[in-house]
PDB file of C-alpha atoms in Angstrom:
ATOM      1  CA  MET A   1      58.661  37.019 131.412  1.00  0.00           C
ATOM      2  CA  SER A   2      54.987  35.538 130.820  1.00  0.00           C
ATOM      3  CA  TYR A   3      53.515  38.889 131.697  1.00  0.00           C
ATOM      4  CA  LEU A   4      55.139  40.498 128.716  1.00  0.00           C
ATOM      5  CA  LYS A   5      52.779  38.393 126.604  1.00  0.00           C
ATOM      6  CA  ASN A   6      49.940  39.761 127.999  1.00  0.00           C
ATOM      7  CA  ALA A   7      47.688  42.956 126.531  1.00  0.00           C
ATOM      8  CA  PHE A   8      48.621  46.107 128.236  1.00  0.00           C
ATOM      9  CA  ARG A   9      46.930  49.542 128.364  1.00  0.00           C
ATOM     10  CA  GLU A  10      48.456  52.240 126.054  1.00  0.00           C
ATOM     11  CA  VAL A  11      49.073  55.711 127.632  1.00  0.00           C
ATOM     12  CA  ASN A  12      49.479  57.984 124.934  1.00  0.00           C
ATOM     13  CA  ASN A  13      49.202  61.485 125.892  1.00  0.00           C
ATOM     14  CA  PRO A  14      49.036  63.658 128.876  1.00  0.00           C
ATOM     15  CA  HIS A  15      45.012  62.986 129.284  1.00  0.00           C
ATOM     16  CA  ASP A  16      45.855  59.298 129.102  1.00  0.00           C
ATOM     17  CA  PHE A  17      48.062  59.487 131.872  1.00  0.00           C
ATOM     18  CA  LYS A  18      45.983  61.633 134.317  1.00  0.00           C
ATOM     19  CA  GLN A  19      43.102  58.891 133.534  1.00  0.00           C
ATOM     20  CA  GLU A  20      45.507  56.047 134.254  1.00  0.00           C
ATOM     21  CA  TYR A  21      47.332  57.495 137.387  1.00  0.00           C
ATOM     22  CA  LEU A  22      45.626  60.510 138.872  1.00  0.00           C
ATOM     23  CA  SER A  23      41.929  61.043 140.420  1.00  0.00           C
ATOM     24  CA  SER A  24      41.383  64.028 138.225  1.00  0.00           C
ATOM     25  CA  THR A  25      41.895  64.060 134.434  1.00  0.00           C
ATOM     26  CA  GLU A  26      40.917  67.923 134.328  1.00  0.00           C
ATOM     27  CA  HIS A  27      43.705  68.591 136.784  1.00  0.00           C
ATOM     28  CA  SER A  28      46.492  71.472 135.089  1.00  0.00           C
ATOM     29  CA  PHE A  29      49.773  71.730 136.837  1.00  0.00           C
ATOM     30  CA  CYS A  30      49.941  75.575 135.905  1.00  0.00           C
ATOM     31  CA  GLU A  31      47.526  78.189 135.427  1.00  0.00           C
ATOM     32  CA  ALA A  32      48.744  79.419 132.309  1.00  0.00           C
ATOM     33  CA  CYS A  33      48.952  76.113 130.449  1.00  0.00           C
ATOM     34  CA  ASP A  34      45.619  76.248 128.975  1.00  0.00           C
ATOM     35  CA  ASN A  35      46.144  79.623 126.961  1.00  0.00           C
ATOM     36  CA  ILE A  36      48.629  78.367 124.620  1.00  0.00           C
ATOM     37  CA  ALA A  37      47.570  74.501 124.610  1.00  0.00           C
ATOM     38  CA  GLN A  38      44.657  75.257 122.347  1.00  0.00           C
ATOM     39  CA  LYS A  39      47.200  76.733 119.806  1.00  0.00           C
ATOM     40  CA  GLN A  40      49.336  73.613 120.158  1.00  0.00           C
ATOM     41  CA  THR A  41      49.184  70.616 117.594  1.00  0.00           C
ATOM     42  CA  SER A  42      49.589  67.026 118.767  1.00  0.00           C
ATOM     43  CA  ASN A  43      53.137  67.717 120.350  1.00  0.00           C
ATOM     44  CA  PHE A  44      53.152  67.984 124.177  1.00  0.00           C
ATOM     45  CA  LEU A  45      55.382  68.177 127.187  1.00  0.00           C
ATOM     46  CA  GLU A  46      53.929  68.530 130.727  1.00  0.00           C
ATOM     47  CA  ILE A  47      56.127  68.444 133.897  1.00  0.00           C
ATOM     48  CA  ALA A  48      54.823  68.561 137.761  1.00  0.00           C
ATOM     49  CA  THR A  49      56.559  67.662 140.719  1.00  0.00           C
ATOM     50  CA  LEU A  50      56.255  64.291 142.349  1.00  0.00           C
ATOM     51  CA  GLU A  51      54.524  65.916 145.345  1.00  0.00           C
ATOM     52  CA  GLN A  52      51.761  67.041 143.155  1.00  0.00           C
ATOM     53  CA  LEU A  53      51.449  63.669 141.507  1.00  0.00           C
ATOM     54  CA  LYS A  54      51.674  61.762 144.397  1.00  0.00           C
ATOM     55  CA  ARG A  55      48.650  63.885 146.229  1.00  0.00           C
ATOM     56  CA  LEU A  56      46.740  62.848 143.304  1.00  0.00           C
ATOM     57  CA  HIS A  57      47.356  59.156 142.421  1.00  0.00           C
ATOM     58  CA  LYS A  58      44.160  57.525 142.730  1.00  0.00           C
ATOM     59  CA  ASN A  59      45.694  54.110 143.720  1.00  0.00           C
ATOM     60  CA  ASN A  60      48.839  53.046 145.777  1.00  0.00           C
ATOM     61  CA  THR A  61      50.059  50.749 142.931  1.00  0.00           C
ATOM     62  CA  PHE A  62      49.514  50.523 138.709  1.00  0.00           C
ATOM     63  CA  SER A  63      49.654  47.514 136.956  1.00  0.00           C
ATOM     64  CA  ALA A  64      52.008  47.657 133.631  1.00  0.00           C
ATOM     65  CA  ALA A  65      51.033  49.843 130.508  1.00  0.00           C
ATOM     66  CA  ARG A  66      53.032  51.058 127.625  1.00  0.00           C
ATOM     67  CA  ARG A  67      53.603  54.920 127.685  1.00  0.00           C
ATOM     68  CA  LYS A  68      53.636  56.083 124.045  1.00  0.00           C
ATOM     69  CA  PHE A  69      55.692  59.070 125.209  1.00  0.00           C
ATOM     70  CA  TYR A  70      59.215  59.591 126.857  1.00  0.00           C
ATOM     71  CA  SER A  71      59.486  60.295 130.339  1.00  0.00           C
ATOM     72  CA  MET A  72      62.250  61.493 132.741  1.00  0.00           C
ATOM     73  CA  VAL A  73      61.848  61.502 136.695  1.00  0.00           C
ATOM     74  CA  LEU A  74      64.287  63.272 139.253  1.00  0.00           C
ATOM     75  CA  LEU A  75      63.874  61.583 142.773  1.00  0.00           C
ATOM     76  CA  THR A  76      65.091  64.346 145.329  1.00  0.00           C
ATOM     77  CA  GLY A  77      63.542  62.539 148.637  1.00  0.00           C
ATOM     78  CA  GLY A  78      61.396  59.465 149.451  1.00  0.00           C
ATOM     79  CA  SER A  79      61.292  56.247 147.461  1.00  0.00           C
ATOM     80  CA  VAL A  80      59.782  54.650 144.426  1.00  0.00           C
ATOM     81  CA  GLN A  81      59.534  51.094 143.388  1.00  0.00           C
ATOM     82  CA  GLU A  82      58.686  50.621 139.769  1.00  0.00           C
ATOM     83  CA  THR A  83      59.213  48.211 136.795  1.00  0.00           C
ATOM     84  CA  ILE A  84      60.936  49.532 133.667  1.00  0.00           C
ATOM     85  CA  GLY A  85      60.846  46.844 131.130  1.00  0.00           C
ATOM     86  CA  TYR A  86      61.926  43.659 132.465  1.00  0.00           C
ATOM     87  CA  HIS A  87      63.614  44.828 135.787  1.00  0.00           C
ATOM     88  CA  THR A  88      61.863  45.881 138.895  1.00  0.00           C
ATOM     89  CA  TYR A  89      64.221  48.773 140.710  1.00  0.00           C
ATOM     90  CA  THR A  90      63.843  50.495 144.058  1.00  0.00           C
ATOM     91  CA  PHE A  91      65.109  54.271 143.802  1.00  0.00           C
ATOM     92  CA  GLY A  92      66.157  56.526 146.446  1.00  0.00           C
ATOM     93  CA  PRO A  93      66.996  60.352 146.410  1.00  0.00           C
ATOM     94  CA  GLY A  94      69.490  61.456 144.143  1.00  0.00           C
ATOM     95  CA  VAL A  95      68.395  59.114 141.205  1.00  0.00           C
ATOM     96  CA  LEU A  96      67.143  60.197 138.001  1.00  0.00           C
ATOM     97  CA  TYR A  97      65.490  57.721 136.012  1.00  0.00           C
ATOM     98  CA  PHE A  98      63.882  57.231 132.406  1.00  0.00           C
ATOM     99  CA  ILE A  99      61.115  55.229 130.641  1.00  0.00           C
ATOM    100  CA  PRO A 100      61.786  55.018 126.857  1.00  0.00           C
ATOM    101  CA  GLU A 101      58.963  55.225 124.322  1.00  0.00           C
ATOM    102  CA  SER A 102      56.708  52.122 124.247  1.00  0.00           C
ATOM    103  CA  GLN A 103      58.647  51.089 127.304  1.00  0.00           C
ATOM    104  CA  LEU A 104      56.374  48.443 129.700  1.00  0.00           C
ATOM    105  CA  HIS A 105      56.136  50.171 133.045  1.00  0.00           C
ATOM    106  CA  ALA A 106      54.614  49.391 136.273  1.00  0.00           C
ATOM    107  CA  ILE A 107      54.396  51.660 139.584  1.00  0.00           C
ATOM    108  CA  HIS A 108      54.519  49.469 142.728  1.00  0.00           C
ATOM    109  CA  HIS A 109      54.885  52.021 145.199  1.00  0.00           C
ATOM    110  CA  TRP A 110      55.698  55.540 145.925  1.00  0.00           C
ATOM    111  CA  SER A 111      56.451  56.736 149.408  1.00  0.00           C
ATOM    112  CA  GLU A 112      54.494  59.198 151.394  1.00  0.00           C
ATOM    113  CA  ASP A 113      57.584  61.669 151.420  1.00  0.00           C
ATOM    114  CA  VAL A 114      58.290  61.365 147.809  1.00  0.00           C
ATOM    115  CA  THR A 115      59.765  64.560 146.067  1.00  0.00           C
ATOM    116  CA  GLY A 116      60.977  65.654 142.888  1.00  0.00           C
ATOM    117  CA  TYR A 117      60.009  66.218 139.341  1.00  0.00           C
ATOM    118  CA  HIS A 118      58.299  64.255 136.568  1.00  0.00           C
ATOM    119  CA  CYS A 119      58.222  65.007 132.964  1.00  0.00           C
ATOM    120  CA  ILE A 120      56.847  63.453 129.707  1.00  0.00           C
ATOM    121  CA  PHE A 121      56.943  64.526 126.417  1.00  0.00           C
ATOM    122  CA  ASP A 122      56.573  63.002 123.156  1.00  0.00           C
ATOM    123  CA  ALA A 123      58.851  63.127 119.991  1.00  0.00           C
ATOM    124  CA  ASP A 124      57.283  65.884 118.297  1.00  0.00           C
ATOM    125  CA  TYR A 125      57.761  68.358 120.921  1.00  0.00           C
ATOM    126  CA  PHE A 126      61.154  67.444 120.916  1.00  0.00           C
ATOM    127  CA  LEU A 127      61.784  68.194 117.456  1.00  0.00           C
ATOM    128  CA  LEU A 128      60.235  71.820 117.069  1.00  0.00           C
ATOM    129  CA  CYS A 129      63.211  73.001 117.938  1.00  0.00           C
ATOM    130  CA  LEU A 130      66.865  72.846 116.649  1.00  0.00           C
ATOM    131  CA  LYS A 131      67.993  71.706 113.186  1.00  0.00           C
ATOM    132  CA  ASN A 132      70.240  68.894 113.170  1.00  0.00           C
ATOM    133  CA  GLN A 133      69.880  68.300 116.811  1.00  0.00           C
ATOM    134  CA  VAL A 134      70.832  64.735 118.747  1.00  0.00           C
ATOM    135  CA  LYS A 135      67.738  62.713 117.940  1.00  0.00           C
ATOM    136  CA  LEU A 136      65.930  61.255 121.100  1.00  0.00           C
ATOM    137  CA  HIS A 137      66.420  57.628 120.394  1.00  0.00           C
ATOM    138  CA  GLN A 138      70.422  58.337 120.462  1.00  0.00           C
ATOM    139  CA  TYR A 139      70.541  59.245 124.020  1.00  0.00           C
ATOM    140  CA  PRO A 140      71.811  56.450 125.713  1.00  0.00           C
ATOM    141  CA  PHE A 141      69.079  56.434 128.626  1.00  0.00           C
ATOM    142  CA  PHE A 142      65.972  56.181 126.113  1.00  0.00           C
ATOM    143  CA  GLN A 143      67.856  52.823 124.814  1.00  0.00           C
ATOM    144  CA  HIS A 144      66.307  49.949 125.736  1.00  0.00           C
ATOM    145  CA  ASP A 145      69.362  48.076 126.046  1.00  0.00           C
ATOM    146  CA  LYS A 146      71.138  50.696 128.278  1.00  0.00           C
ATOM    147  CA  LYS A 147      70.432  51.064 132.327  1.00  0.00           C
ATOM    148  CA  PRO A 148      67.101  53.381 132.537  1.00  0.00           C
ATOM    149  CA  PHE A 149      68.676  55.449 135.565  1.00  0.00           C
ATOM    150  CA  ILE A 150      71.819  57.201 136.675  1.00  0.00           C
ATOM    151  CA  ARG A 151      72.459  57.997 140.547  1.00  0.00           C
ATOM    152  CA  LEU A 152      73.726  61.537 140.930  1.00  0.00           C
ATOM    153  CA  ALA A 153      76.359  63.343 143.555  1.00  0.00           C
ATOM    154  CA  PRO A 154      74.685  66.030 145.793  1.00  0.00           C
ATOM    155  CA  ALA A 155      76.243  68.733 143.433  1.00  0.00           C
ATOM    156  CA  GLU A 156      74.486  67.192 140.574  1.00  0.00           C
ATOM    157  CA  THR A 157      71.514  66.571 142.283  1.00  0.00           C
ATOM    158  CA  ASP A 158      71.209  70.315 142.855  1.00  0.00           C
ATOM    159  CA  MET A 159      72.119  71.368 139.181  1.00  0.00           C
ATOM    160  CA  VAL A 160      69.472  68.862 137.769  1.00  0.00           C
ATOM    161  CA  ALA A 161      66.487  69.839 140.045  1.00  0.00           C
ATOM    162  CA  GLY A 162      67.422  73.628 139.057  1.00  0.00           C
ATOM    163  CA  LEU A 163      67.225  72.563 135.701  1.00  0.00           C
ATOM    164  CA  PHE A 164      64.029  70.758 136.127  1.00  0.00           C
ATOM    165  CA  ASN A 165      62.562  73.828 138.094  1.00  0.00           C
ATOM    166  CA  LYS A 166      63.630  76.393 135.273  1.00  0.00           C
ATOM    167  CA  LEU A 167      61.713  73.718 132.658  1.00  0.00           C
ATOM    168  CA  ARG A 168      58.873  74.006 134.814  1.00  0.00           C
ATOM    169  CA  LYS A 169      58.604  77.530 135.323  1.00  0.00           C
ATOM    170  CA  GLU A 170      59.216  78.568 131.655  1.00  0.00           C
ATOM    171  CA  TYR A 171      56.771  75.998 130.690  1.00  0.00           C
ATOM    172  CA  CYS A 172      53.936  77.404 132.937  1.00  0.00           C
ATOM    173  CA  HIS A 173      54.631  80.922 132.238  1.00  0.00           C
ATOM    174  CA  ARG A 174      55.022  80.911 128.383  1.00  0.00           C
ATOM    175  CA  GLN A 175      52.649  83.119 126.549  1.00  0.00           C
ATOM    176  CA  THR A 176      53.819  83.027 122.868  1.00  0.00           C
ATOM    177  CA  PHE A 177      55.594  80.476 120.924  1.00  0.00           C
ATOM    178  CA  ASN A 178      59.046  82.282 121.064  1.00  0.00           C
ATOM    179  CA  ASP A 179      58.287  81.565 125.146  1.00  0.00           C
ATOM    180  CA  ASP A 180      57.507  77.786 124.070  1.00  0.00           C
ATOM    181  CA  LEU A 181      60.828  77.658 121.885  1.00  0.00           C
ATOM    182  CA  LEU A 182      62.615  78.673 125.002  1.00  0.00           C
ATOM    183  CA  VAL A 183      61.057  75.714 126.780  1.00  0.00           C
ATOM    184  CA  ARG A 184      62.138  73.360 124.380  1.00  0.00           C
ATOM    185  CA  LEU A 185      65.674  74.872 124.489  1.00  0.00           C
ATOM    186  CA  TYR A 186      65.756  74.147 128.124  1.00  0.00           C
ATOM    187  CA  LEU A 187      64.407  70.502 127.614  1.00  0.00           C
ATOM    188  CA  ASN A 188      67.593  70.128 125.097  1.00  0.00           C
ATOM    189  CA  VAL A 189      69.961  71.591 127.915  1.00  0.00           C
ATOM    190  CA  LEU A 190      68.570  69.087 130.325  1.00  0.00           C
ATOM    191  CA  LEU A 191      69.190  66.241 128.136  1.00  0.00           C
ATOM    192  CA  ILE A 192      72.578  67.224 127.064  1.00  0.00           C
ATOM    193  CA  GLU A 193      73.474  67.573 130.642  1.00  0.00           C
ATOM    194  CA  THR A 194      72.100  64.576 131.633  1.00  0.00           C
ATOM    195  CA  GLU A 195      73.884  62.500 128.621  1.00  0.00           C
ATOM    196  CA  ARG A 196      77.397  64.096 129.976  1.00  0.00           C
ATOM    197  CA  ILE A 197      76.509  62.572 133.567  1.00  0.00           C
ATOM    198  CA  PHE A 198      75.186  59.138 132.244  1.00  0.00           C
ATOM    199  CA  LEU A 199      78.195  58.698 129.835  1.00  0.00           C
ATOM    200  CA  THR A 200      80.627  59.023 132.646  1.00  0.00           C
ATOM    201  CA  GLN A 201      78.995  56.554 134.702  1.00  0.00           C
ATOM    202  CA  HIS A 202      78.250  53.748 131.890  1.00  0.00           C
ATOM    203  CA  SER A 203      81.288  53.766 129.816  1.00  0.00           C
ATOM    204  CA  GLU A 204      81.290  50.161 129.682  1.00  0.00           C
ATOM    205  CA  GLY A 205      78.542  47.677 128.458  1.00  0.00           C
ATOM    206  CA  ASP A 206      75.458  47.255 130.734  1.00  0.00           C
ATOM    207  CA  THR A 207      74.378  44.138 132.654  1.00  0.00           C
ATOM    208  CA  HIS A 208      73.299  41.051 130.874  1.00  0.00           C
ATOM    209  CA  MET A 209      69.774  41.178 129.212  1.00  0.00           C
ATOM    210  CA  PRO A 210      67.543  38.106 128.460  1.00  0.00           C
ATOM    211  CA  ARG A 211      67.966  36.956 125.039  1.00  0.00           C
ATOM    212  CA  LYS A 212      64.540  38.048 123.789  1.00  0.00           C
ATOM    213  CA  GLU A 213      65.353  41.542 124.677  1.00  0.00           C
ATOM    214  CA  GLN A 214      68.374  41.457 123.334  1.00  0.00           C
ATOM    215  CA  LEU A 215      67.279  40.731 120.039  1.00  0.00           C
ATOM    216  CA  VAL A 216      64.746  43.613 120.016  1.00  0.00           C
ATOM    217  CA  ALA A 217      67.141  46.066 121.410  1.00  0.00           C
ATOM    218  CA  SER A 218      69.622  45.017 118.752  1.00  0.00           C
ATOM    219  CA  PHE A 219      66.878  45.483 116.035  1.00  0.00           C
ATOM    220  CA  LYS A 220      65.982  48.971 117.150  1.00  0.00           C
ATOM    221  CA  ASN A 221      69.616  49.830 117.034  1.00  0.00           C
ATOM    222  CA  LEU A 222      70.243  48.500 113.548  1.00  0.00           C
ATOM    223  CA  VAL A 223      66.534  50.503 112.468  1.00  0.00           C
ATOM    224  CA  SER A 224      68.145  53.475 113.952  1.00  0.00           C
ATOM    225  CA  LYS A 225      71.259  53.404 111.761  1.00  0.00           C
ATOM    226  CA  HIS A 226      69.578  51.919 108.469  1.00  0.00           C
ATOM    227  CA  TYR A 227      66.012  53.132 108.319  1.00  0.00           C
ATOM    228  CA  GLN A 228      67.112  55.017 104.897  1.00  0.00           C
ATOM    229  CA  ASP A 229      68.494  52.078 103.290  1.00  0.00           C
ATOM    230  CA  TYR A 230      66.109  48.794 104.625  1.00  0.00           C
ATOM    231  CA  LYS A 231      62.612  49.421 105.197  1.00  0.00           C
ATOM    232  CA  LEU A 232      61.702  45.443 105.475  1.00  0.00           C
ATOM    233  CA  VAL A 233      61.573  43.462 108.612  1.00  0.00           C
ATOM    234  CA  SER A 234      63.129  40.586 106.278  1.00  0.00           C
ATOM    235  CA  GLU A 235      66.149  42.863 105.606  1.00  0.00           C
ATOM    236  CA  TYR A 236      66.879  43.329 109.496  1.00  0.00           C
ATOM    237  CA  ALA A 237      66.088  39.728 109.981  1.00  0.00           C
ATOM    238  CA  LYS A 238      68.797  38.832 107.477  1.00  0.00           C
ATOM    239  CA  LEU A 239      71.615  41.377 109.139  1.00  0.00           C
ATOM    240  CA  LEU A 240      70.527  39.734 112.750  1.00  0.00           C
ATOM    241  CA  PHE A 241      70.603  36.131 111.523  1.00  0.00           C
ATOM    242  CA  VAL A 242      67.094  34.978 112.440  1.00  0.00           C
ATOM    243  CA  ASN A 243      63.719  34.104 110.501  1.00  0.00           C
ATOM    244  CA  PRO A 244      62.014  37.331 109.745  1.00  0.00           C
ATOM    245  CA  HIS A 245      58.918  35.792 111.513  1.00  0.00           C
ATOM    246  CA  HIS A 246      60.861  35.030 114.768  1.00  0.00           C
ATOM    247  CA  LEU A 247      62.009  38.431 114.973  1.00  0.00           C
ATOM    248  CA  ASN A 248      58.363  39.977 114.193  1.00  0.00           C
ATOM    249  CA  ASP A 249      56.856  37.860 116.826  1.00  0.00           C
ATOM    250  CA  THR A 250      59.717  38.415 119.440  1.00  0.00           C
ATOM    251  CA  VAL A 251      59.408  42.410 118.974  1.00  0.00           C
ATOM    252  CA  LYS A 252      55.355  41.987 119.193  1.00  0.00           C
ATOM    253  CA  GLU A 253      55.844  39.911 122.646  1.00  0.00           C
ATOM    254  CA  ILE A 254      58.374  42.393 123.923  1.00  0.00           C
ATOM    255  CA  THR A 255      57.023  45.595 122.578  1.00  0.00           C
ATOM    256  CA  GLY A 256      53.281  45.243 121.774  1.00  0.00           C
ATOM    257  CA  GLN A 257      53.915  46.513 118.382  1.00  0.00           C
ATOM    258  CA  SER A 258      55.089  45.266 115.081  1.00  0.00           C
ATOM    259  CA  ALA A 259      58.427  45.174 113.884  1.00  0.00           C
ATOM    260  CA  SER A 260      57.667  47.160 110.813  1.00  0.00           C
ATOM    261  CA  SER A 261      55.887  49.763 113.082  1.00  0.00           C
ATOM    262  CA  PHE A 262      59.300  50.785 114.337  1.00  0.00           C
ATOM    263  CA  ILE A 263      60.889  51.029 110.864  1.00  0.00           C
ATOM    264  CA  HIS A 264      58.102  53.243 109.724  1.00  0.00           C
ATOM    265  CA  ARG A 265      58.067  55.303 112.826  1.00  0.00           C
ATOM    266  CA  GLN A 266      61.993  56.005 112.521  1.00  0.00           C
ATOM    267  CA  LEU A 267      60.977  56.924 109.021  1.00  0.00           C
ATOM    268  CA  ILE A 268      58.225  59.294 109.955  1.00  0.00           C
ATOM    269  CA  THR A 269      60.391  60.678 112.875  1.00  0.00           C
ATOM    270  CA  GLU A 270      63.176  61.843 110.009  1.00  0.00           C
ATOM    271  CA  ALA A 271      60.795  63.037 107.692  1.00  0.00           C
ATOM    272  CA  LYS A 272      58.829  65.200 110.142  1.00  0.00           C
ATOM    273  CA  ALA A 273      62.382  66.681 111.336  1.00  0.00           C
ATOM    274  CA  GLN A 274      63.271  67.421 107.756  1.00  0.00           C
ATOM    275  CA  LEU A 275      59.824  68.845 106.960  1.00  0.00           C
ATOM    276  CA  ILE A 276      59.892  71.330 110.105  1.00  0.00           C
ATOM    277  CA  GLN A 277      63.718  71.981 110.305  1.00  0.00           C
ATOM    278  CA  GLY A 278      64.808  72.788 106.721  1.00  0.00           C
ATOM    279  CA  ASN A 279      63.481  74.177 103.439  1.00  0.00           C
ATOM    280  CA  HIS A 280      63.940  70.976 101.191  1.00  0.00           C
ATOM    281  CA  THR A 281      61.179  70.223  99.064  1.00  0.00           C
ATOM    282  CA  ILE A 282      58.988  66.999  99.352  1.00  0.00           C
ATOM    283  CA  ALA A 283      60.784  65.498  96.531  1.00  0.00           C
ATOM    284  CA  ASP A 284      64.176  66.121  97.848  1.00  0.00           C
ATOM    285  CA  ILE A 285      62.751  64.670 101.400  1.00  0.00           C
ATOM    286  CA  ALA A 286      61.512  61.613  99.845  1.00  0.00           C
ATOM    287  CA  GLY A 287      64.655  61.031  97.583  1.00  0.00           C
ATOM    288  CA  HIS A 288      66.799  61.561 101.083  1.00  0.00           C
ATOM    289  CA  LEU A 289      64.831  58.592 102.567  1.00  0.00           C
ATOM    290  CA  ASN A 290      65.221  56.457  99.720  1.00  0.00           C
ATOM    291  CA  PHE A 291      61.663  56.235  98.586  1.00  0.00           C
ATOM    292  CA  THR A 292      60.935  55.452  94.791  1.00  0.00           C
ATOM    293  CA  ASP A 293      58.884  58.508  94.152  1.00  0.00           C
ATOM    294  CA  GLN A 294      57.416  61.466  95.859  1.00  0.00           C
ATOM    295  CA  SER A 295      53.736  60.299  95.507  1.00  0.00           C
ATOM    296  CA  TYR A 296      54.617  57.042  97.236  1.00  0.00           C
ATOM    297  CA  PHE A 297      56.529  58.983  99.988  1.00  0.00           C
ATOM    298  CA  CYS A 298      53.136  61.062 100.241  1.00  0.00           C
ATOM    299  CA  ARG A 299      51.004  57.996 100.493  1.00  0.00           C
ATOM    300  CA  PHE A 300      53.182  56.555 103.240  1.00  0.00           C
ATOM    301  CA  PHE A 301      53.460  59.783 105.205  1.00  0.00           C
ATOM    302  CA  LYS A 302      49.516  59.842 105.196  1.00  0.00           C
ATOM    303  CA  LYS A 303      48.821  56.454 106.054  1.00  0.00           C
ATOM    304  CA  GLN A 304      51.223  56.992 109.250  1.00  0.00           C
ATOM    305  CA  THR A 305      50.101  60.144 110.346  1.00  0.00           C
ATOM    306  CA  GLY A 306      46.660  61.028 108.683  1.00  0.00           C
ATOM    307  CA  ILE A 307      48.030  64.199 107.265  1.00  0.00           C
ATOM    308  CA  THR A 308      50.200  64.932 104.034  1.00  0.00           C
ATOM    309  CA  PRO A 309      53.683  66.135 104.455  1.00  0.00           C
ATOM    310  CA  MET A 310      52.658  69.589 103.354  1.00  0.00           C
ATOM    311  CA  GLN A 311      49.954  69.946 105.593  1.00  0.00           C
ATOM    312  CA  TYR A 312      52.253  68.857 108.647  1.00  0.00           C
ATOM    313  CA  ARG A 313      54.790  71.325 107.456  1.00  0.00           C
ATOM    314  CA  ASN A 314      52.274  74.487 107.195  1.00  0.00           C
ATOM    315  CA  GLY A 315      50.828  73.221 110.713  1.00  0.00           C
ATOM    316  CA  HIS A 316      54.304  73.622 112.225  1.00  0.00           C
ATOM    317  CA  ARG A 317      55.317  76.515 110.230  1.00  0.00           C
ATOM    318  CA  HIS A 318      54.800  79.124 113.375  1.00  0.00           C
ATOM    319  CA  HIS A 319      57.573  77.346 114.966  1.00  0.00           C
ATOM    320  CA  SER A 320      60.137  78.071 112.360  1.00  0.00           C
ATOM    321  CA  HIS A 321      62.299  81.362 111.813  1.00  0.00           C
TER     322      HIS A 321
END
């Protein structure tokens, strides 16, 4: 596990992704994408076939990096060998695998005959769709203590491939923001269908994790449940019966980020969801998240995002109905 202690490159968005893995950073996977992309904010989704990515791969292998977004990969042909977190996997046809946000990831080999779909998106893109939708971290396949893959039956592979293909076509042909909303709905359908399959295969606990990874996974699960009430690393350390410094050092070693950053991100994600999915006042949202007052919440939000809550809401108003 010594490799986890090293500093790894961070891949933050589609441009970084192309720069890290592909021979062309300017390559667009659909002709219509640039039209609406200029109107978009920082949120993003990008989907391509594995055949397209394989042709553009600049290396045969890629050293470990941390993707700061979510990835879903469907393998319909060929084989791949990749490290996700602390485990190296070899996948063949009929496997759907996942790379959670901030997870350590490396590509060791893609066969020449690889086929399938590759989709990346960030939390903001997912947020701009349904009110009160399931949050990304609640999907089991994006939780760090769950297996990051499912093996699909032939009929399931066809169904999931059909959803990926529909998502890709809708994304590439979108012209209006209503078209973009439809893409987000298809993304939600894909995630919900995937969760159904995942839960039937993983009803019991997963394989044993190394102790440090288990501590980090437990910490993240606690944050997802208690972020409104507990905002200090020391409070989570107490719940986990560990020293706060030990907790922070372990989270930093495994994820490359401080423990407090996960707490802050959870708060920001919930704040963004409430800002763009409802009509609550800024004061109401601050109160719901248990901030002492509205001004403190606004300062916190701006420190984390670079803009005020109202600026964020106004910037996404065109997505609401």
